[in-house]
Amino acid sequence: PWEVPYLPIDPADLGRSYASVIRVNSQSGKGGVAWMLESAYGISLPRRMQIDFSQVVQKRADESGQELAADALWGLWLRSYQPQSRVRVERHRVQDDGAMQRVELVLEVDGQRRTVHGAGRGPIEAAVSALREGLGWPVDVMHFEEHGLSGGSDAQAVAIVETAWAGRSGSRFGVGLHENTLSSALAAVVHSATAWLEAGEPAHP
């Protein structure tokens, strides 16, 4: 039998999912926010990102005075971790060179086109090298993971990157969403670095 006291009927009996009828508000904890994204989209947030995003959700819910359904939560998550006001990825190219991979990133940084190159043992390390050497951004990847996105007709990959910035405490997160796993990973690295710029770091040290 259906035994959830605050829902008088099993949503499945109405052809709806549990996540579709649940809302979060300013009082919802990080666990509830993370559960909704995982249930609706198959995204399992890293613990530190759960804490960070729950604060974003609380602020939005306080400002709007409204509860957030899963689709609104998803949109807020993407907007929060795909900052594009200062940096935009135009294109990229990756080349295998034996044990190393070389990356070329073409970016628009504060309205200026910049082409940077880096090398590493994988595309993530190579992208970080490109940002450090080409732009002087002292970022390091602390955590990376990738998920297949559920809940949609098109197969897409969601990459989550957490970076540190030399000389600064804390971390910043970035998300990449693309049908190509490499594209989503590189975008997540750039978005995480961009979050540091929006937090006050200079784009041109």
PDB file of N, CA and C in Angstrom, residues 143-185:
ATOM      1  N   HIS A 143      37.731  17.848  -8.717  1.00  0.00           N
ATOM      2  CA  HIS A 143      36.793  16.736  -8.876  1.00  0.00           C
ATOM      3  C   HIS A 143      36.167  16.823 -10.258  1.00  0.00           C
ATOM      4  N   PHE A 144      35.989  15.663 -10.883  1.00  0.00           N
ATOM      5  CA  PHE A 144      35.314  15.591 -12.182  1.00  0.00           C
ATOM      6  C   PHE A 144      34.463  14.338 -12.225  1.00  0.00           C
ATOM      7  N   GLU A 145      33.267  14.470 -12.760  1.00  0.00           N
ATOM      8  CA  GLU A 145      32.435  13.302 -13.010  1.00  0.00           C
ATOM      9  C   GLU A 145      31.486  13.596 -14.160  1.00  0.00           C
ATOM     10  N   GLU A 146      31.007  12.532 -14.768  1.00  0.00           N
ATOM     11  CA  GLU A 146      30.129  12.686 -15.923  1.00  0.00           C
ATOM     12  C   GLU A 146      28.971  11.709 -15.808  1.00  0.00           C
ATOM     13  N   HIS A 147      27.792  12.163 -16.236  1.00  0.00           N
ATOM     14  CA  HIS A 147      26.581  11.352 -16.154  1.00  0.00           C
ATOM     15  C   HIS A 147      25.878  11.369 -17.501  1.00  0.00           C
ATOM     16  N   GLY A 148      25.166  10.285 -17.790  1.00  0.00           N
ATOM     17  CA  GLY A 148      24.239  10.297 -18.903  1.00  0.00           C
ATOM     18  C   GLY A 148      22.937  10.903 -18.422  1.00  0.00           C
ATOM     19  N   LEU A 149      22.374  11.796 -19.218  1.00  0.00           N
ATOM     20  CA  LEU A 149      21.157  12.500 -18.817  1.00  0.00           C
ATOM     21  C   LEU A 149      19.935  11.661 -19.130  1.00  0.00           C
ATOM     22  N   SER A 150      19.064  11.495 -18.138  1.00  0.00           N
ATOM     23  CA  SER A 150      17.791  10.822 -18.350  1.00  0.00           C
ATOM     24  C   SER A 150      16.684  11.861 -18.361  1.00  0.00           C
ATOM     25  N   GLY A 151      15.512  11.438 -18.761  1.00  0.00           N
ATOM     26  CA  GLY A 151      14.363  12.334 -18.750  1.00  0.00           C
ATOM     27  C   GLY A 151      14.182  13.113 -20.029  1.00  0.00           C
ATOM     28  N   GLY A 152      14.926  12.773 -21.085  1.00  0.00           N
ATOM     29  CA  GLY A 152      14.769  13.469 -22.349  1.00  0.00           C
ATOM     30  C   GLY A 152      14.921  12.497 -23.494  1.00  0.00           C
ATOM     31  N   SER A 153      14.528  12.928 -24.686  1.00  0.00           N
ATOM     32  CA  SER A 153      14.580  12.046 -25.840  1.00  0.00           C
ATOM     33  C   SER A 153      15.970  11.986 -26.445  1.00  0.00           C
ATOM     34  N   ASP A 154      16.761  13.038 -26.287  1.00  0.00           N
ATOM     35  CA  ASP A 154      18.100  13.088 -26.859  1.00  0.00           C
ATOM     36  C   ASP A 154      19.126  12.662 -25.814  1.00  0.00           C
ATOM     37  N   ALA A 155      20.020  11.774 -26.230  1.00  0.00           N
ATOM     38  CA  ALA A 155      21.073  11.325 -25.326  1.00  0.00           C
ATOM     39  C   ALA A 155      22.094  12.441 -25.157  1.00  0.00           C
ATOM     40  N   GLN A 156      22.282  12.878 -23.927  1.00  0.00           N
ATOM     41  CA  GLN A 156      23.247  13.926 -23.645  1.00  0.00           C
ATOM     42  C   GLN A 156      24.073  13.542 -22.426  1.00  0.00           C
ATOM     43  N   ALA A 157      25.276  14.092 -22.390  1.00  0.00           N
ATOM     44  CA  ALA A 157      26.168  13.864 -21.253  1.00  0.00           C
ATOM     45  C   ALA A 157      26.253  15.133 -20.426  1.00  0.00           C
ATOM     46  N   VAL A 158      26.222  14.975 -19.125  1.00  0.00           N
ATOM     47  CA  VAL A 158      26.377  16.094 -18.203  1.00  0.00           C
ATOM     48  C   VAL A 158      27.685  15.905 -17.449  1.00  0.00           C
ATOM     49  N   ALA A 159      28.580  16.869 -17.580  1.00  0.00           N
ATOM     50  CA  ALA A 159      29.858  16.836 -16.868  1.00  0.00           C
ATOM     51  C   ALA A 159      29.826  17.848 -15.730  1.00  0.00           C
ATOM     52  N   ILE A 160      30.388  17.474 -14.600  1.00  0.00           N
ATOM     53  CA  ILE A 160      30.483  18.346 -13.431  1.00  0.00           C
ATOM     54  C   ILE A 160      31.951  18.461 -13.042  1.00  0.00           C
ATOM     55  N   VAL A 161      32.436  19.691 -12.939  1.00  0.00           N
ATOM     56  CA  VAL A 161      33.830  19.940 -12.579  1.00  0.00           C
ATOM     57  C   VAL A 161      33.873  20.877 -11.380  1.00  0.00           C
ATOM     58  N   GLU A 162      34.735  20.569 -10.430  1.00  0.00           N
ATOM     59  CA  GLU A 162      35.004  21.446  -9.287  1.00  0.00           C
ATOM     60  C   GLU A 162      36.461  21.875  -9.366  1.00  0.00           C
ATOM     61  N   THR A 163      36.706  23.177  -9.321  1.00  0.00           N
ATOM     62  CA  THR A 163      38.078  23.671  -9.424  1.00  0.00           C
ATOM     63  C   THR A 163      38.461  24.513  -8.215  1.00  0.00           C
ATOM     64  N   ALA A 164      39.767  24.561  -7.998  1.00  0.00           N
ATOM     65  CA  ALA A 164      40.375  25.480  -7.037  1.00  0.00           C
ATOM     66  C   ALA A 164      41.119  26.549  -7.822  1.00  0.00           C
ATOM     67  N   TRP A 165      41.337  27.698  -7.175  1.00  0.00           N
ATOM     68  CA  TRP A 165      42.083  28.802  -7.779  1.00  0.00           C
ATOM     69  C   TRP A 165      43.236  29.132  -6.834  1.00  0.00           C
ATOM     70  N   ALA A 166      44.455  29.081  -7.336  1.00  0.00           N
ATOM     71  CA  ALA A 166      45.633  29.271  -6.490  1.00  0.00           C
ATOM     72  C   ALA A 166      45.541  30.582  -5.714  1.00  0.00           C
ATOM     73  N   GLY A 167      45.764  30.491  -4.405  1.00  0.00           N
ATOM     74  CA  GLY A 167      45.723  31.671  -3.559  1.00  0.00           C
ATOM     75  C   GLY A 167      44.357  32.018  -3.027  1.00  0.00           C
ATOM     76  N   ARG A 168      43.334  31.274  -3.440  1.00  0.00           N
ATOM     77  CA  ARG A 168      41.972  31.528  -2.963  1.00  0.00           C
ATOM     78  C   ARG A 168      41.446  30.305  -2.234  1.00  0.00           C
ATOM     79  N   SER A 169      40.649  30.545  -1.217  1.00  0.00           N
ATOM     80  CA  SER A 169      40.032  29.439  -0.491  1.00  0.00           C
ATOM     81  C   SER A 169      38.744  29.020  -1.191  1.00  0.00           C
ATOM     82  N   GLY A 170      38.300  27.825  -0.882  1.00  0.00           N
ATOM     83  CA  GLY A 170      37.049  27.351  -1.437  1.00  0.00           C
ATOM     84  C   GLY A 170      37.213  26.764  -2.823  1.00  0.00           C
ATOM     85  N   SER A 171      36.085  26.567  -3.487  1.00  0.00           N
ATOM     86  CA  SER A 171      36.080  25.984  -4.823  1.00  0.00           C
ATOM     87  C   SER A 171      34.894  26.536  -5.598  1.00  0.00           C
ATOM     88  N   ARG A 172      34.905  26.284  -6.903  1.00  0.00           N
ATOM     89  CA  ARG A 172      33.804  26.690  -7.777  1.00  0.00           C
ATOM     90  C   ARG A 172      33.445  25.509  -8.670  1.00  0.00           C
ATOM     91  N   PHE A 173      32.166  25.440  -9.028  1.00  0.00           N
ATOM     92  CA  PHE A 173      31.674  24.343  -9.852  1.00  0.00           C
ATOM     93  C   PHE A 173      31.303  24.834 -11.243  1.00  0.00           C
ATOM     94  N   GLY A 174      31.445  23.937 -12.207  1.00  0.00           N
ATOM     95  CA  GLY A 174      31.002  24.208 -13.562  1.00  0.00           C
ATOM     96  C   GLY A 174      30.322  22.976 -14.127  1.00  0.00           C
ATOM     97  N   VAL A 175      29.380  23.196 -15.036  1.00  0.00           N
ATOM     98  CA  VAL A 175      28.625  22.109 -15.650  1.00  0.00           C
ATOM     99  C   VAL A 175      28.720  22.233 -17.165  1.00  0.00           C
ATOM    100  N   GLY A 176      28.874  21.109 -17.819  1.00  0.00           N
ATOM    101  CA  GLY A 176      28.823  21.058 -19.274  1.00  0.00           C
ATOM    102  C   GLY A 176      27.722  20.118 -19.708  1.00  0.00           C
ATOM    103  N   LEU A 177      26.957  20.490 -20.719  1.00  0.00           N
ATOM    104  CA  LEU A 177      25.847  19.674 -21.213  1.00  0.00           C
ATOM    105  C   LEU A 177      25.956  19.584 -22.726  1.00  0.00           C
ATOM    106  N   HIS A 178      26.175  18.389 -23.240  1.00  0.00           N
ATOM    107  CA  HIS A 178      26.353  18.219 -24.684  1.00  0.00           C
ATOM    108  C   HIS A 178      26.151  16.749 -25.032  1.00  0.00           C
ATOM    109  N   GLU A 179      25.760  16.483 -26.282  1.00  0.00           N
ATOM    110  CA  GLU A 179      25.627  15.086 -26.691  1.00  0.00           C
ATOM    111  C   GLU A 179      26.988  14.402 -26.833  1.00  0.00           C
ATOM    112  N   ASN A 180      28.041  15.205 -26.967  1.00  0.00           N
ATOM    113  CA  ASN A 180      29.401  14.683 -27.042  1.00  0.00           C
ATOM    114  C   ASN A 180      30.054  14.781 -25.665  1.00  0.00           C
ATOM    115  N   THR A 181      30.553  13.661 -25.160  1.00  0.00           N
ATOM    116  CA  THR A 181      31.092  13.654 -23.795  1.00  0.00           C
ATOM    117  C   THR A 181      32.325  14.541 -23.655  1.00  0.00           C
ATOM    118  N   LEU A 182      33.152  14.597 -24.688  1.00  0.00           N
ATOM    119  CA  LEU A 182      34.340  15.446 -24.630  1.00  0.00           C
ATOM    120  C   LEU A 182      33.951  16.915 -24.573  1.00  0.00           C
ATOM    121  N   SER A 183      32.978  17.296 -25.393  1.00  0.00           N
ATOM    122  CA  SER A 183      32.523  18.691 -25.404  1.00  0.00           C
ATOM    123  C   SER A 183      31.939  19.092 -24.063  1.00  0.00           C
ATOM    124  N   SER A 184      31.167  18.197 -23.447  1.00  0.00           N
ATOM    125  CA  SER A 184      30.572  18.527 -22.147  1.00  0.00           C
ATOM    126  C   SER A 184      31.653  18.669 -21.083  1.00  0.00           C
ATOM    127  N   ALA A 185      32.692  17.822 -21.138  1.00  0.00           N
ATOM    128  CA  ALA A 185      33.760  17.890 -20.144  1.00  0.00           C
ATOM    129  C   ALA A 185      34.560  19.178 -20.269  1.00  0.00           C
TER     130      ALA A 185
END
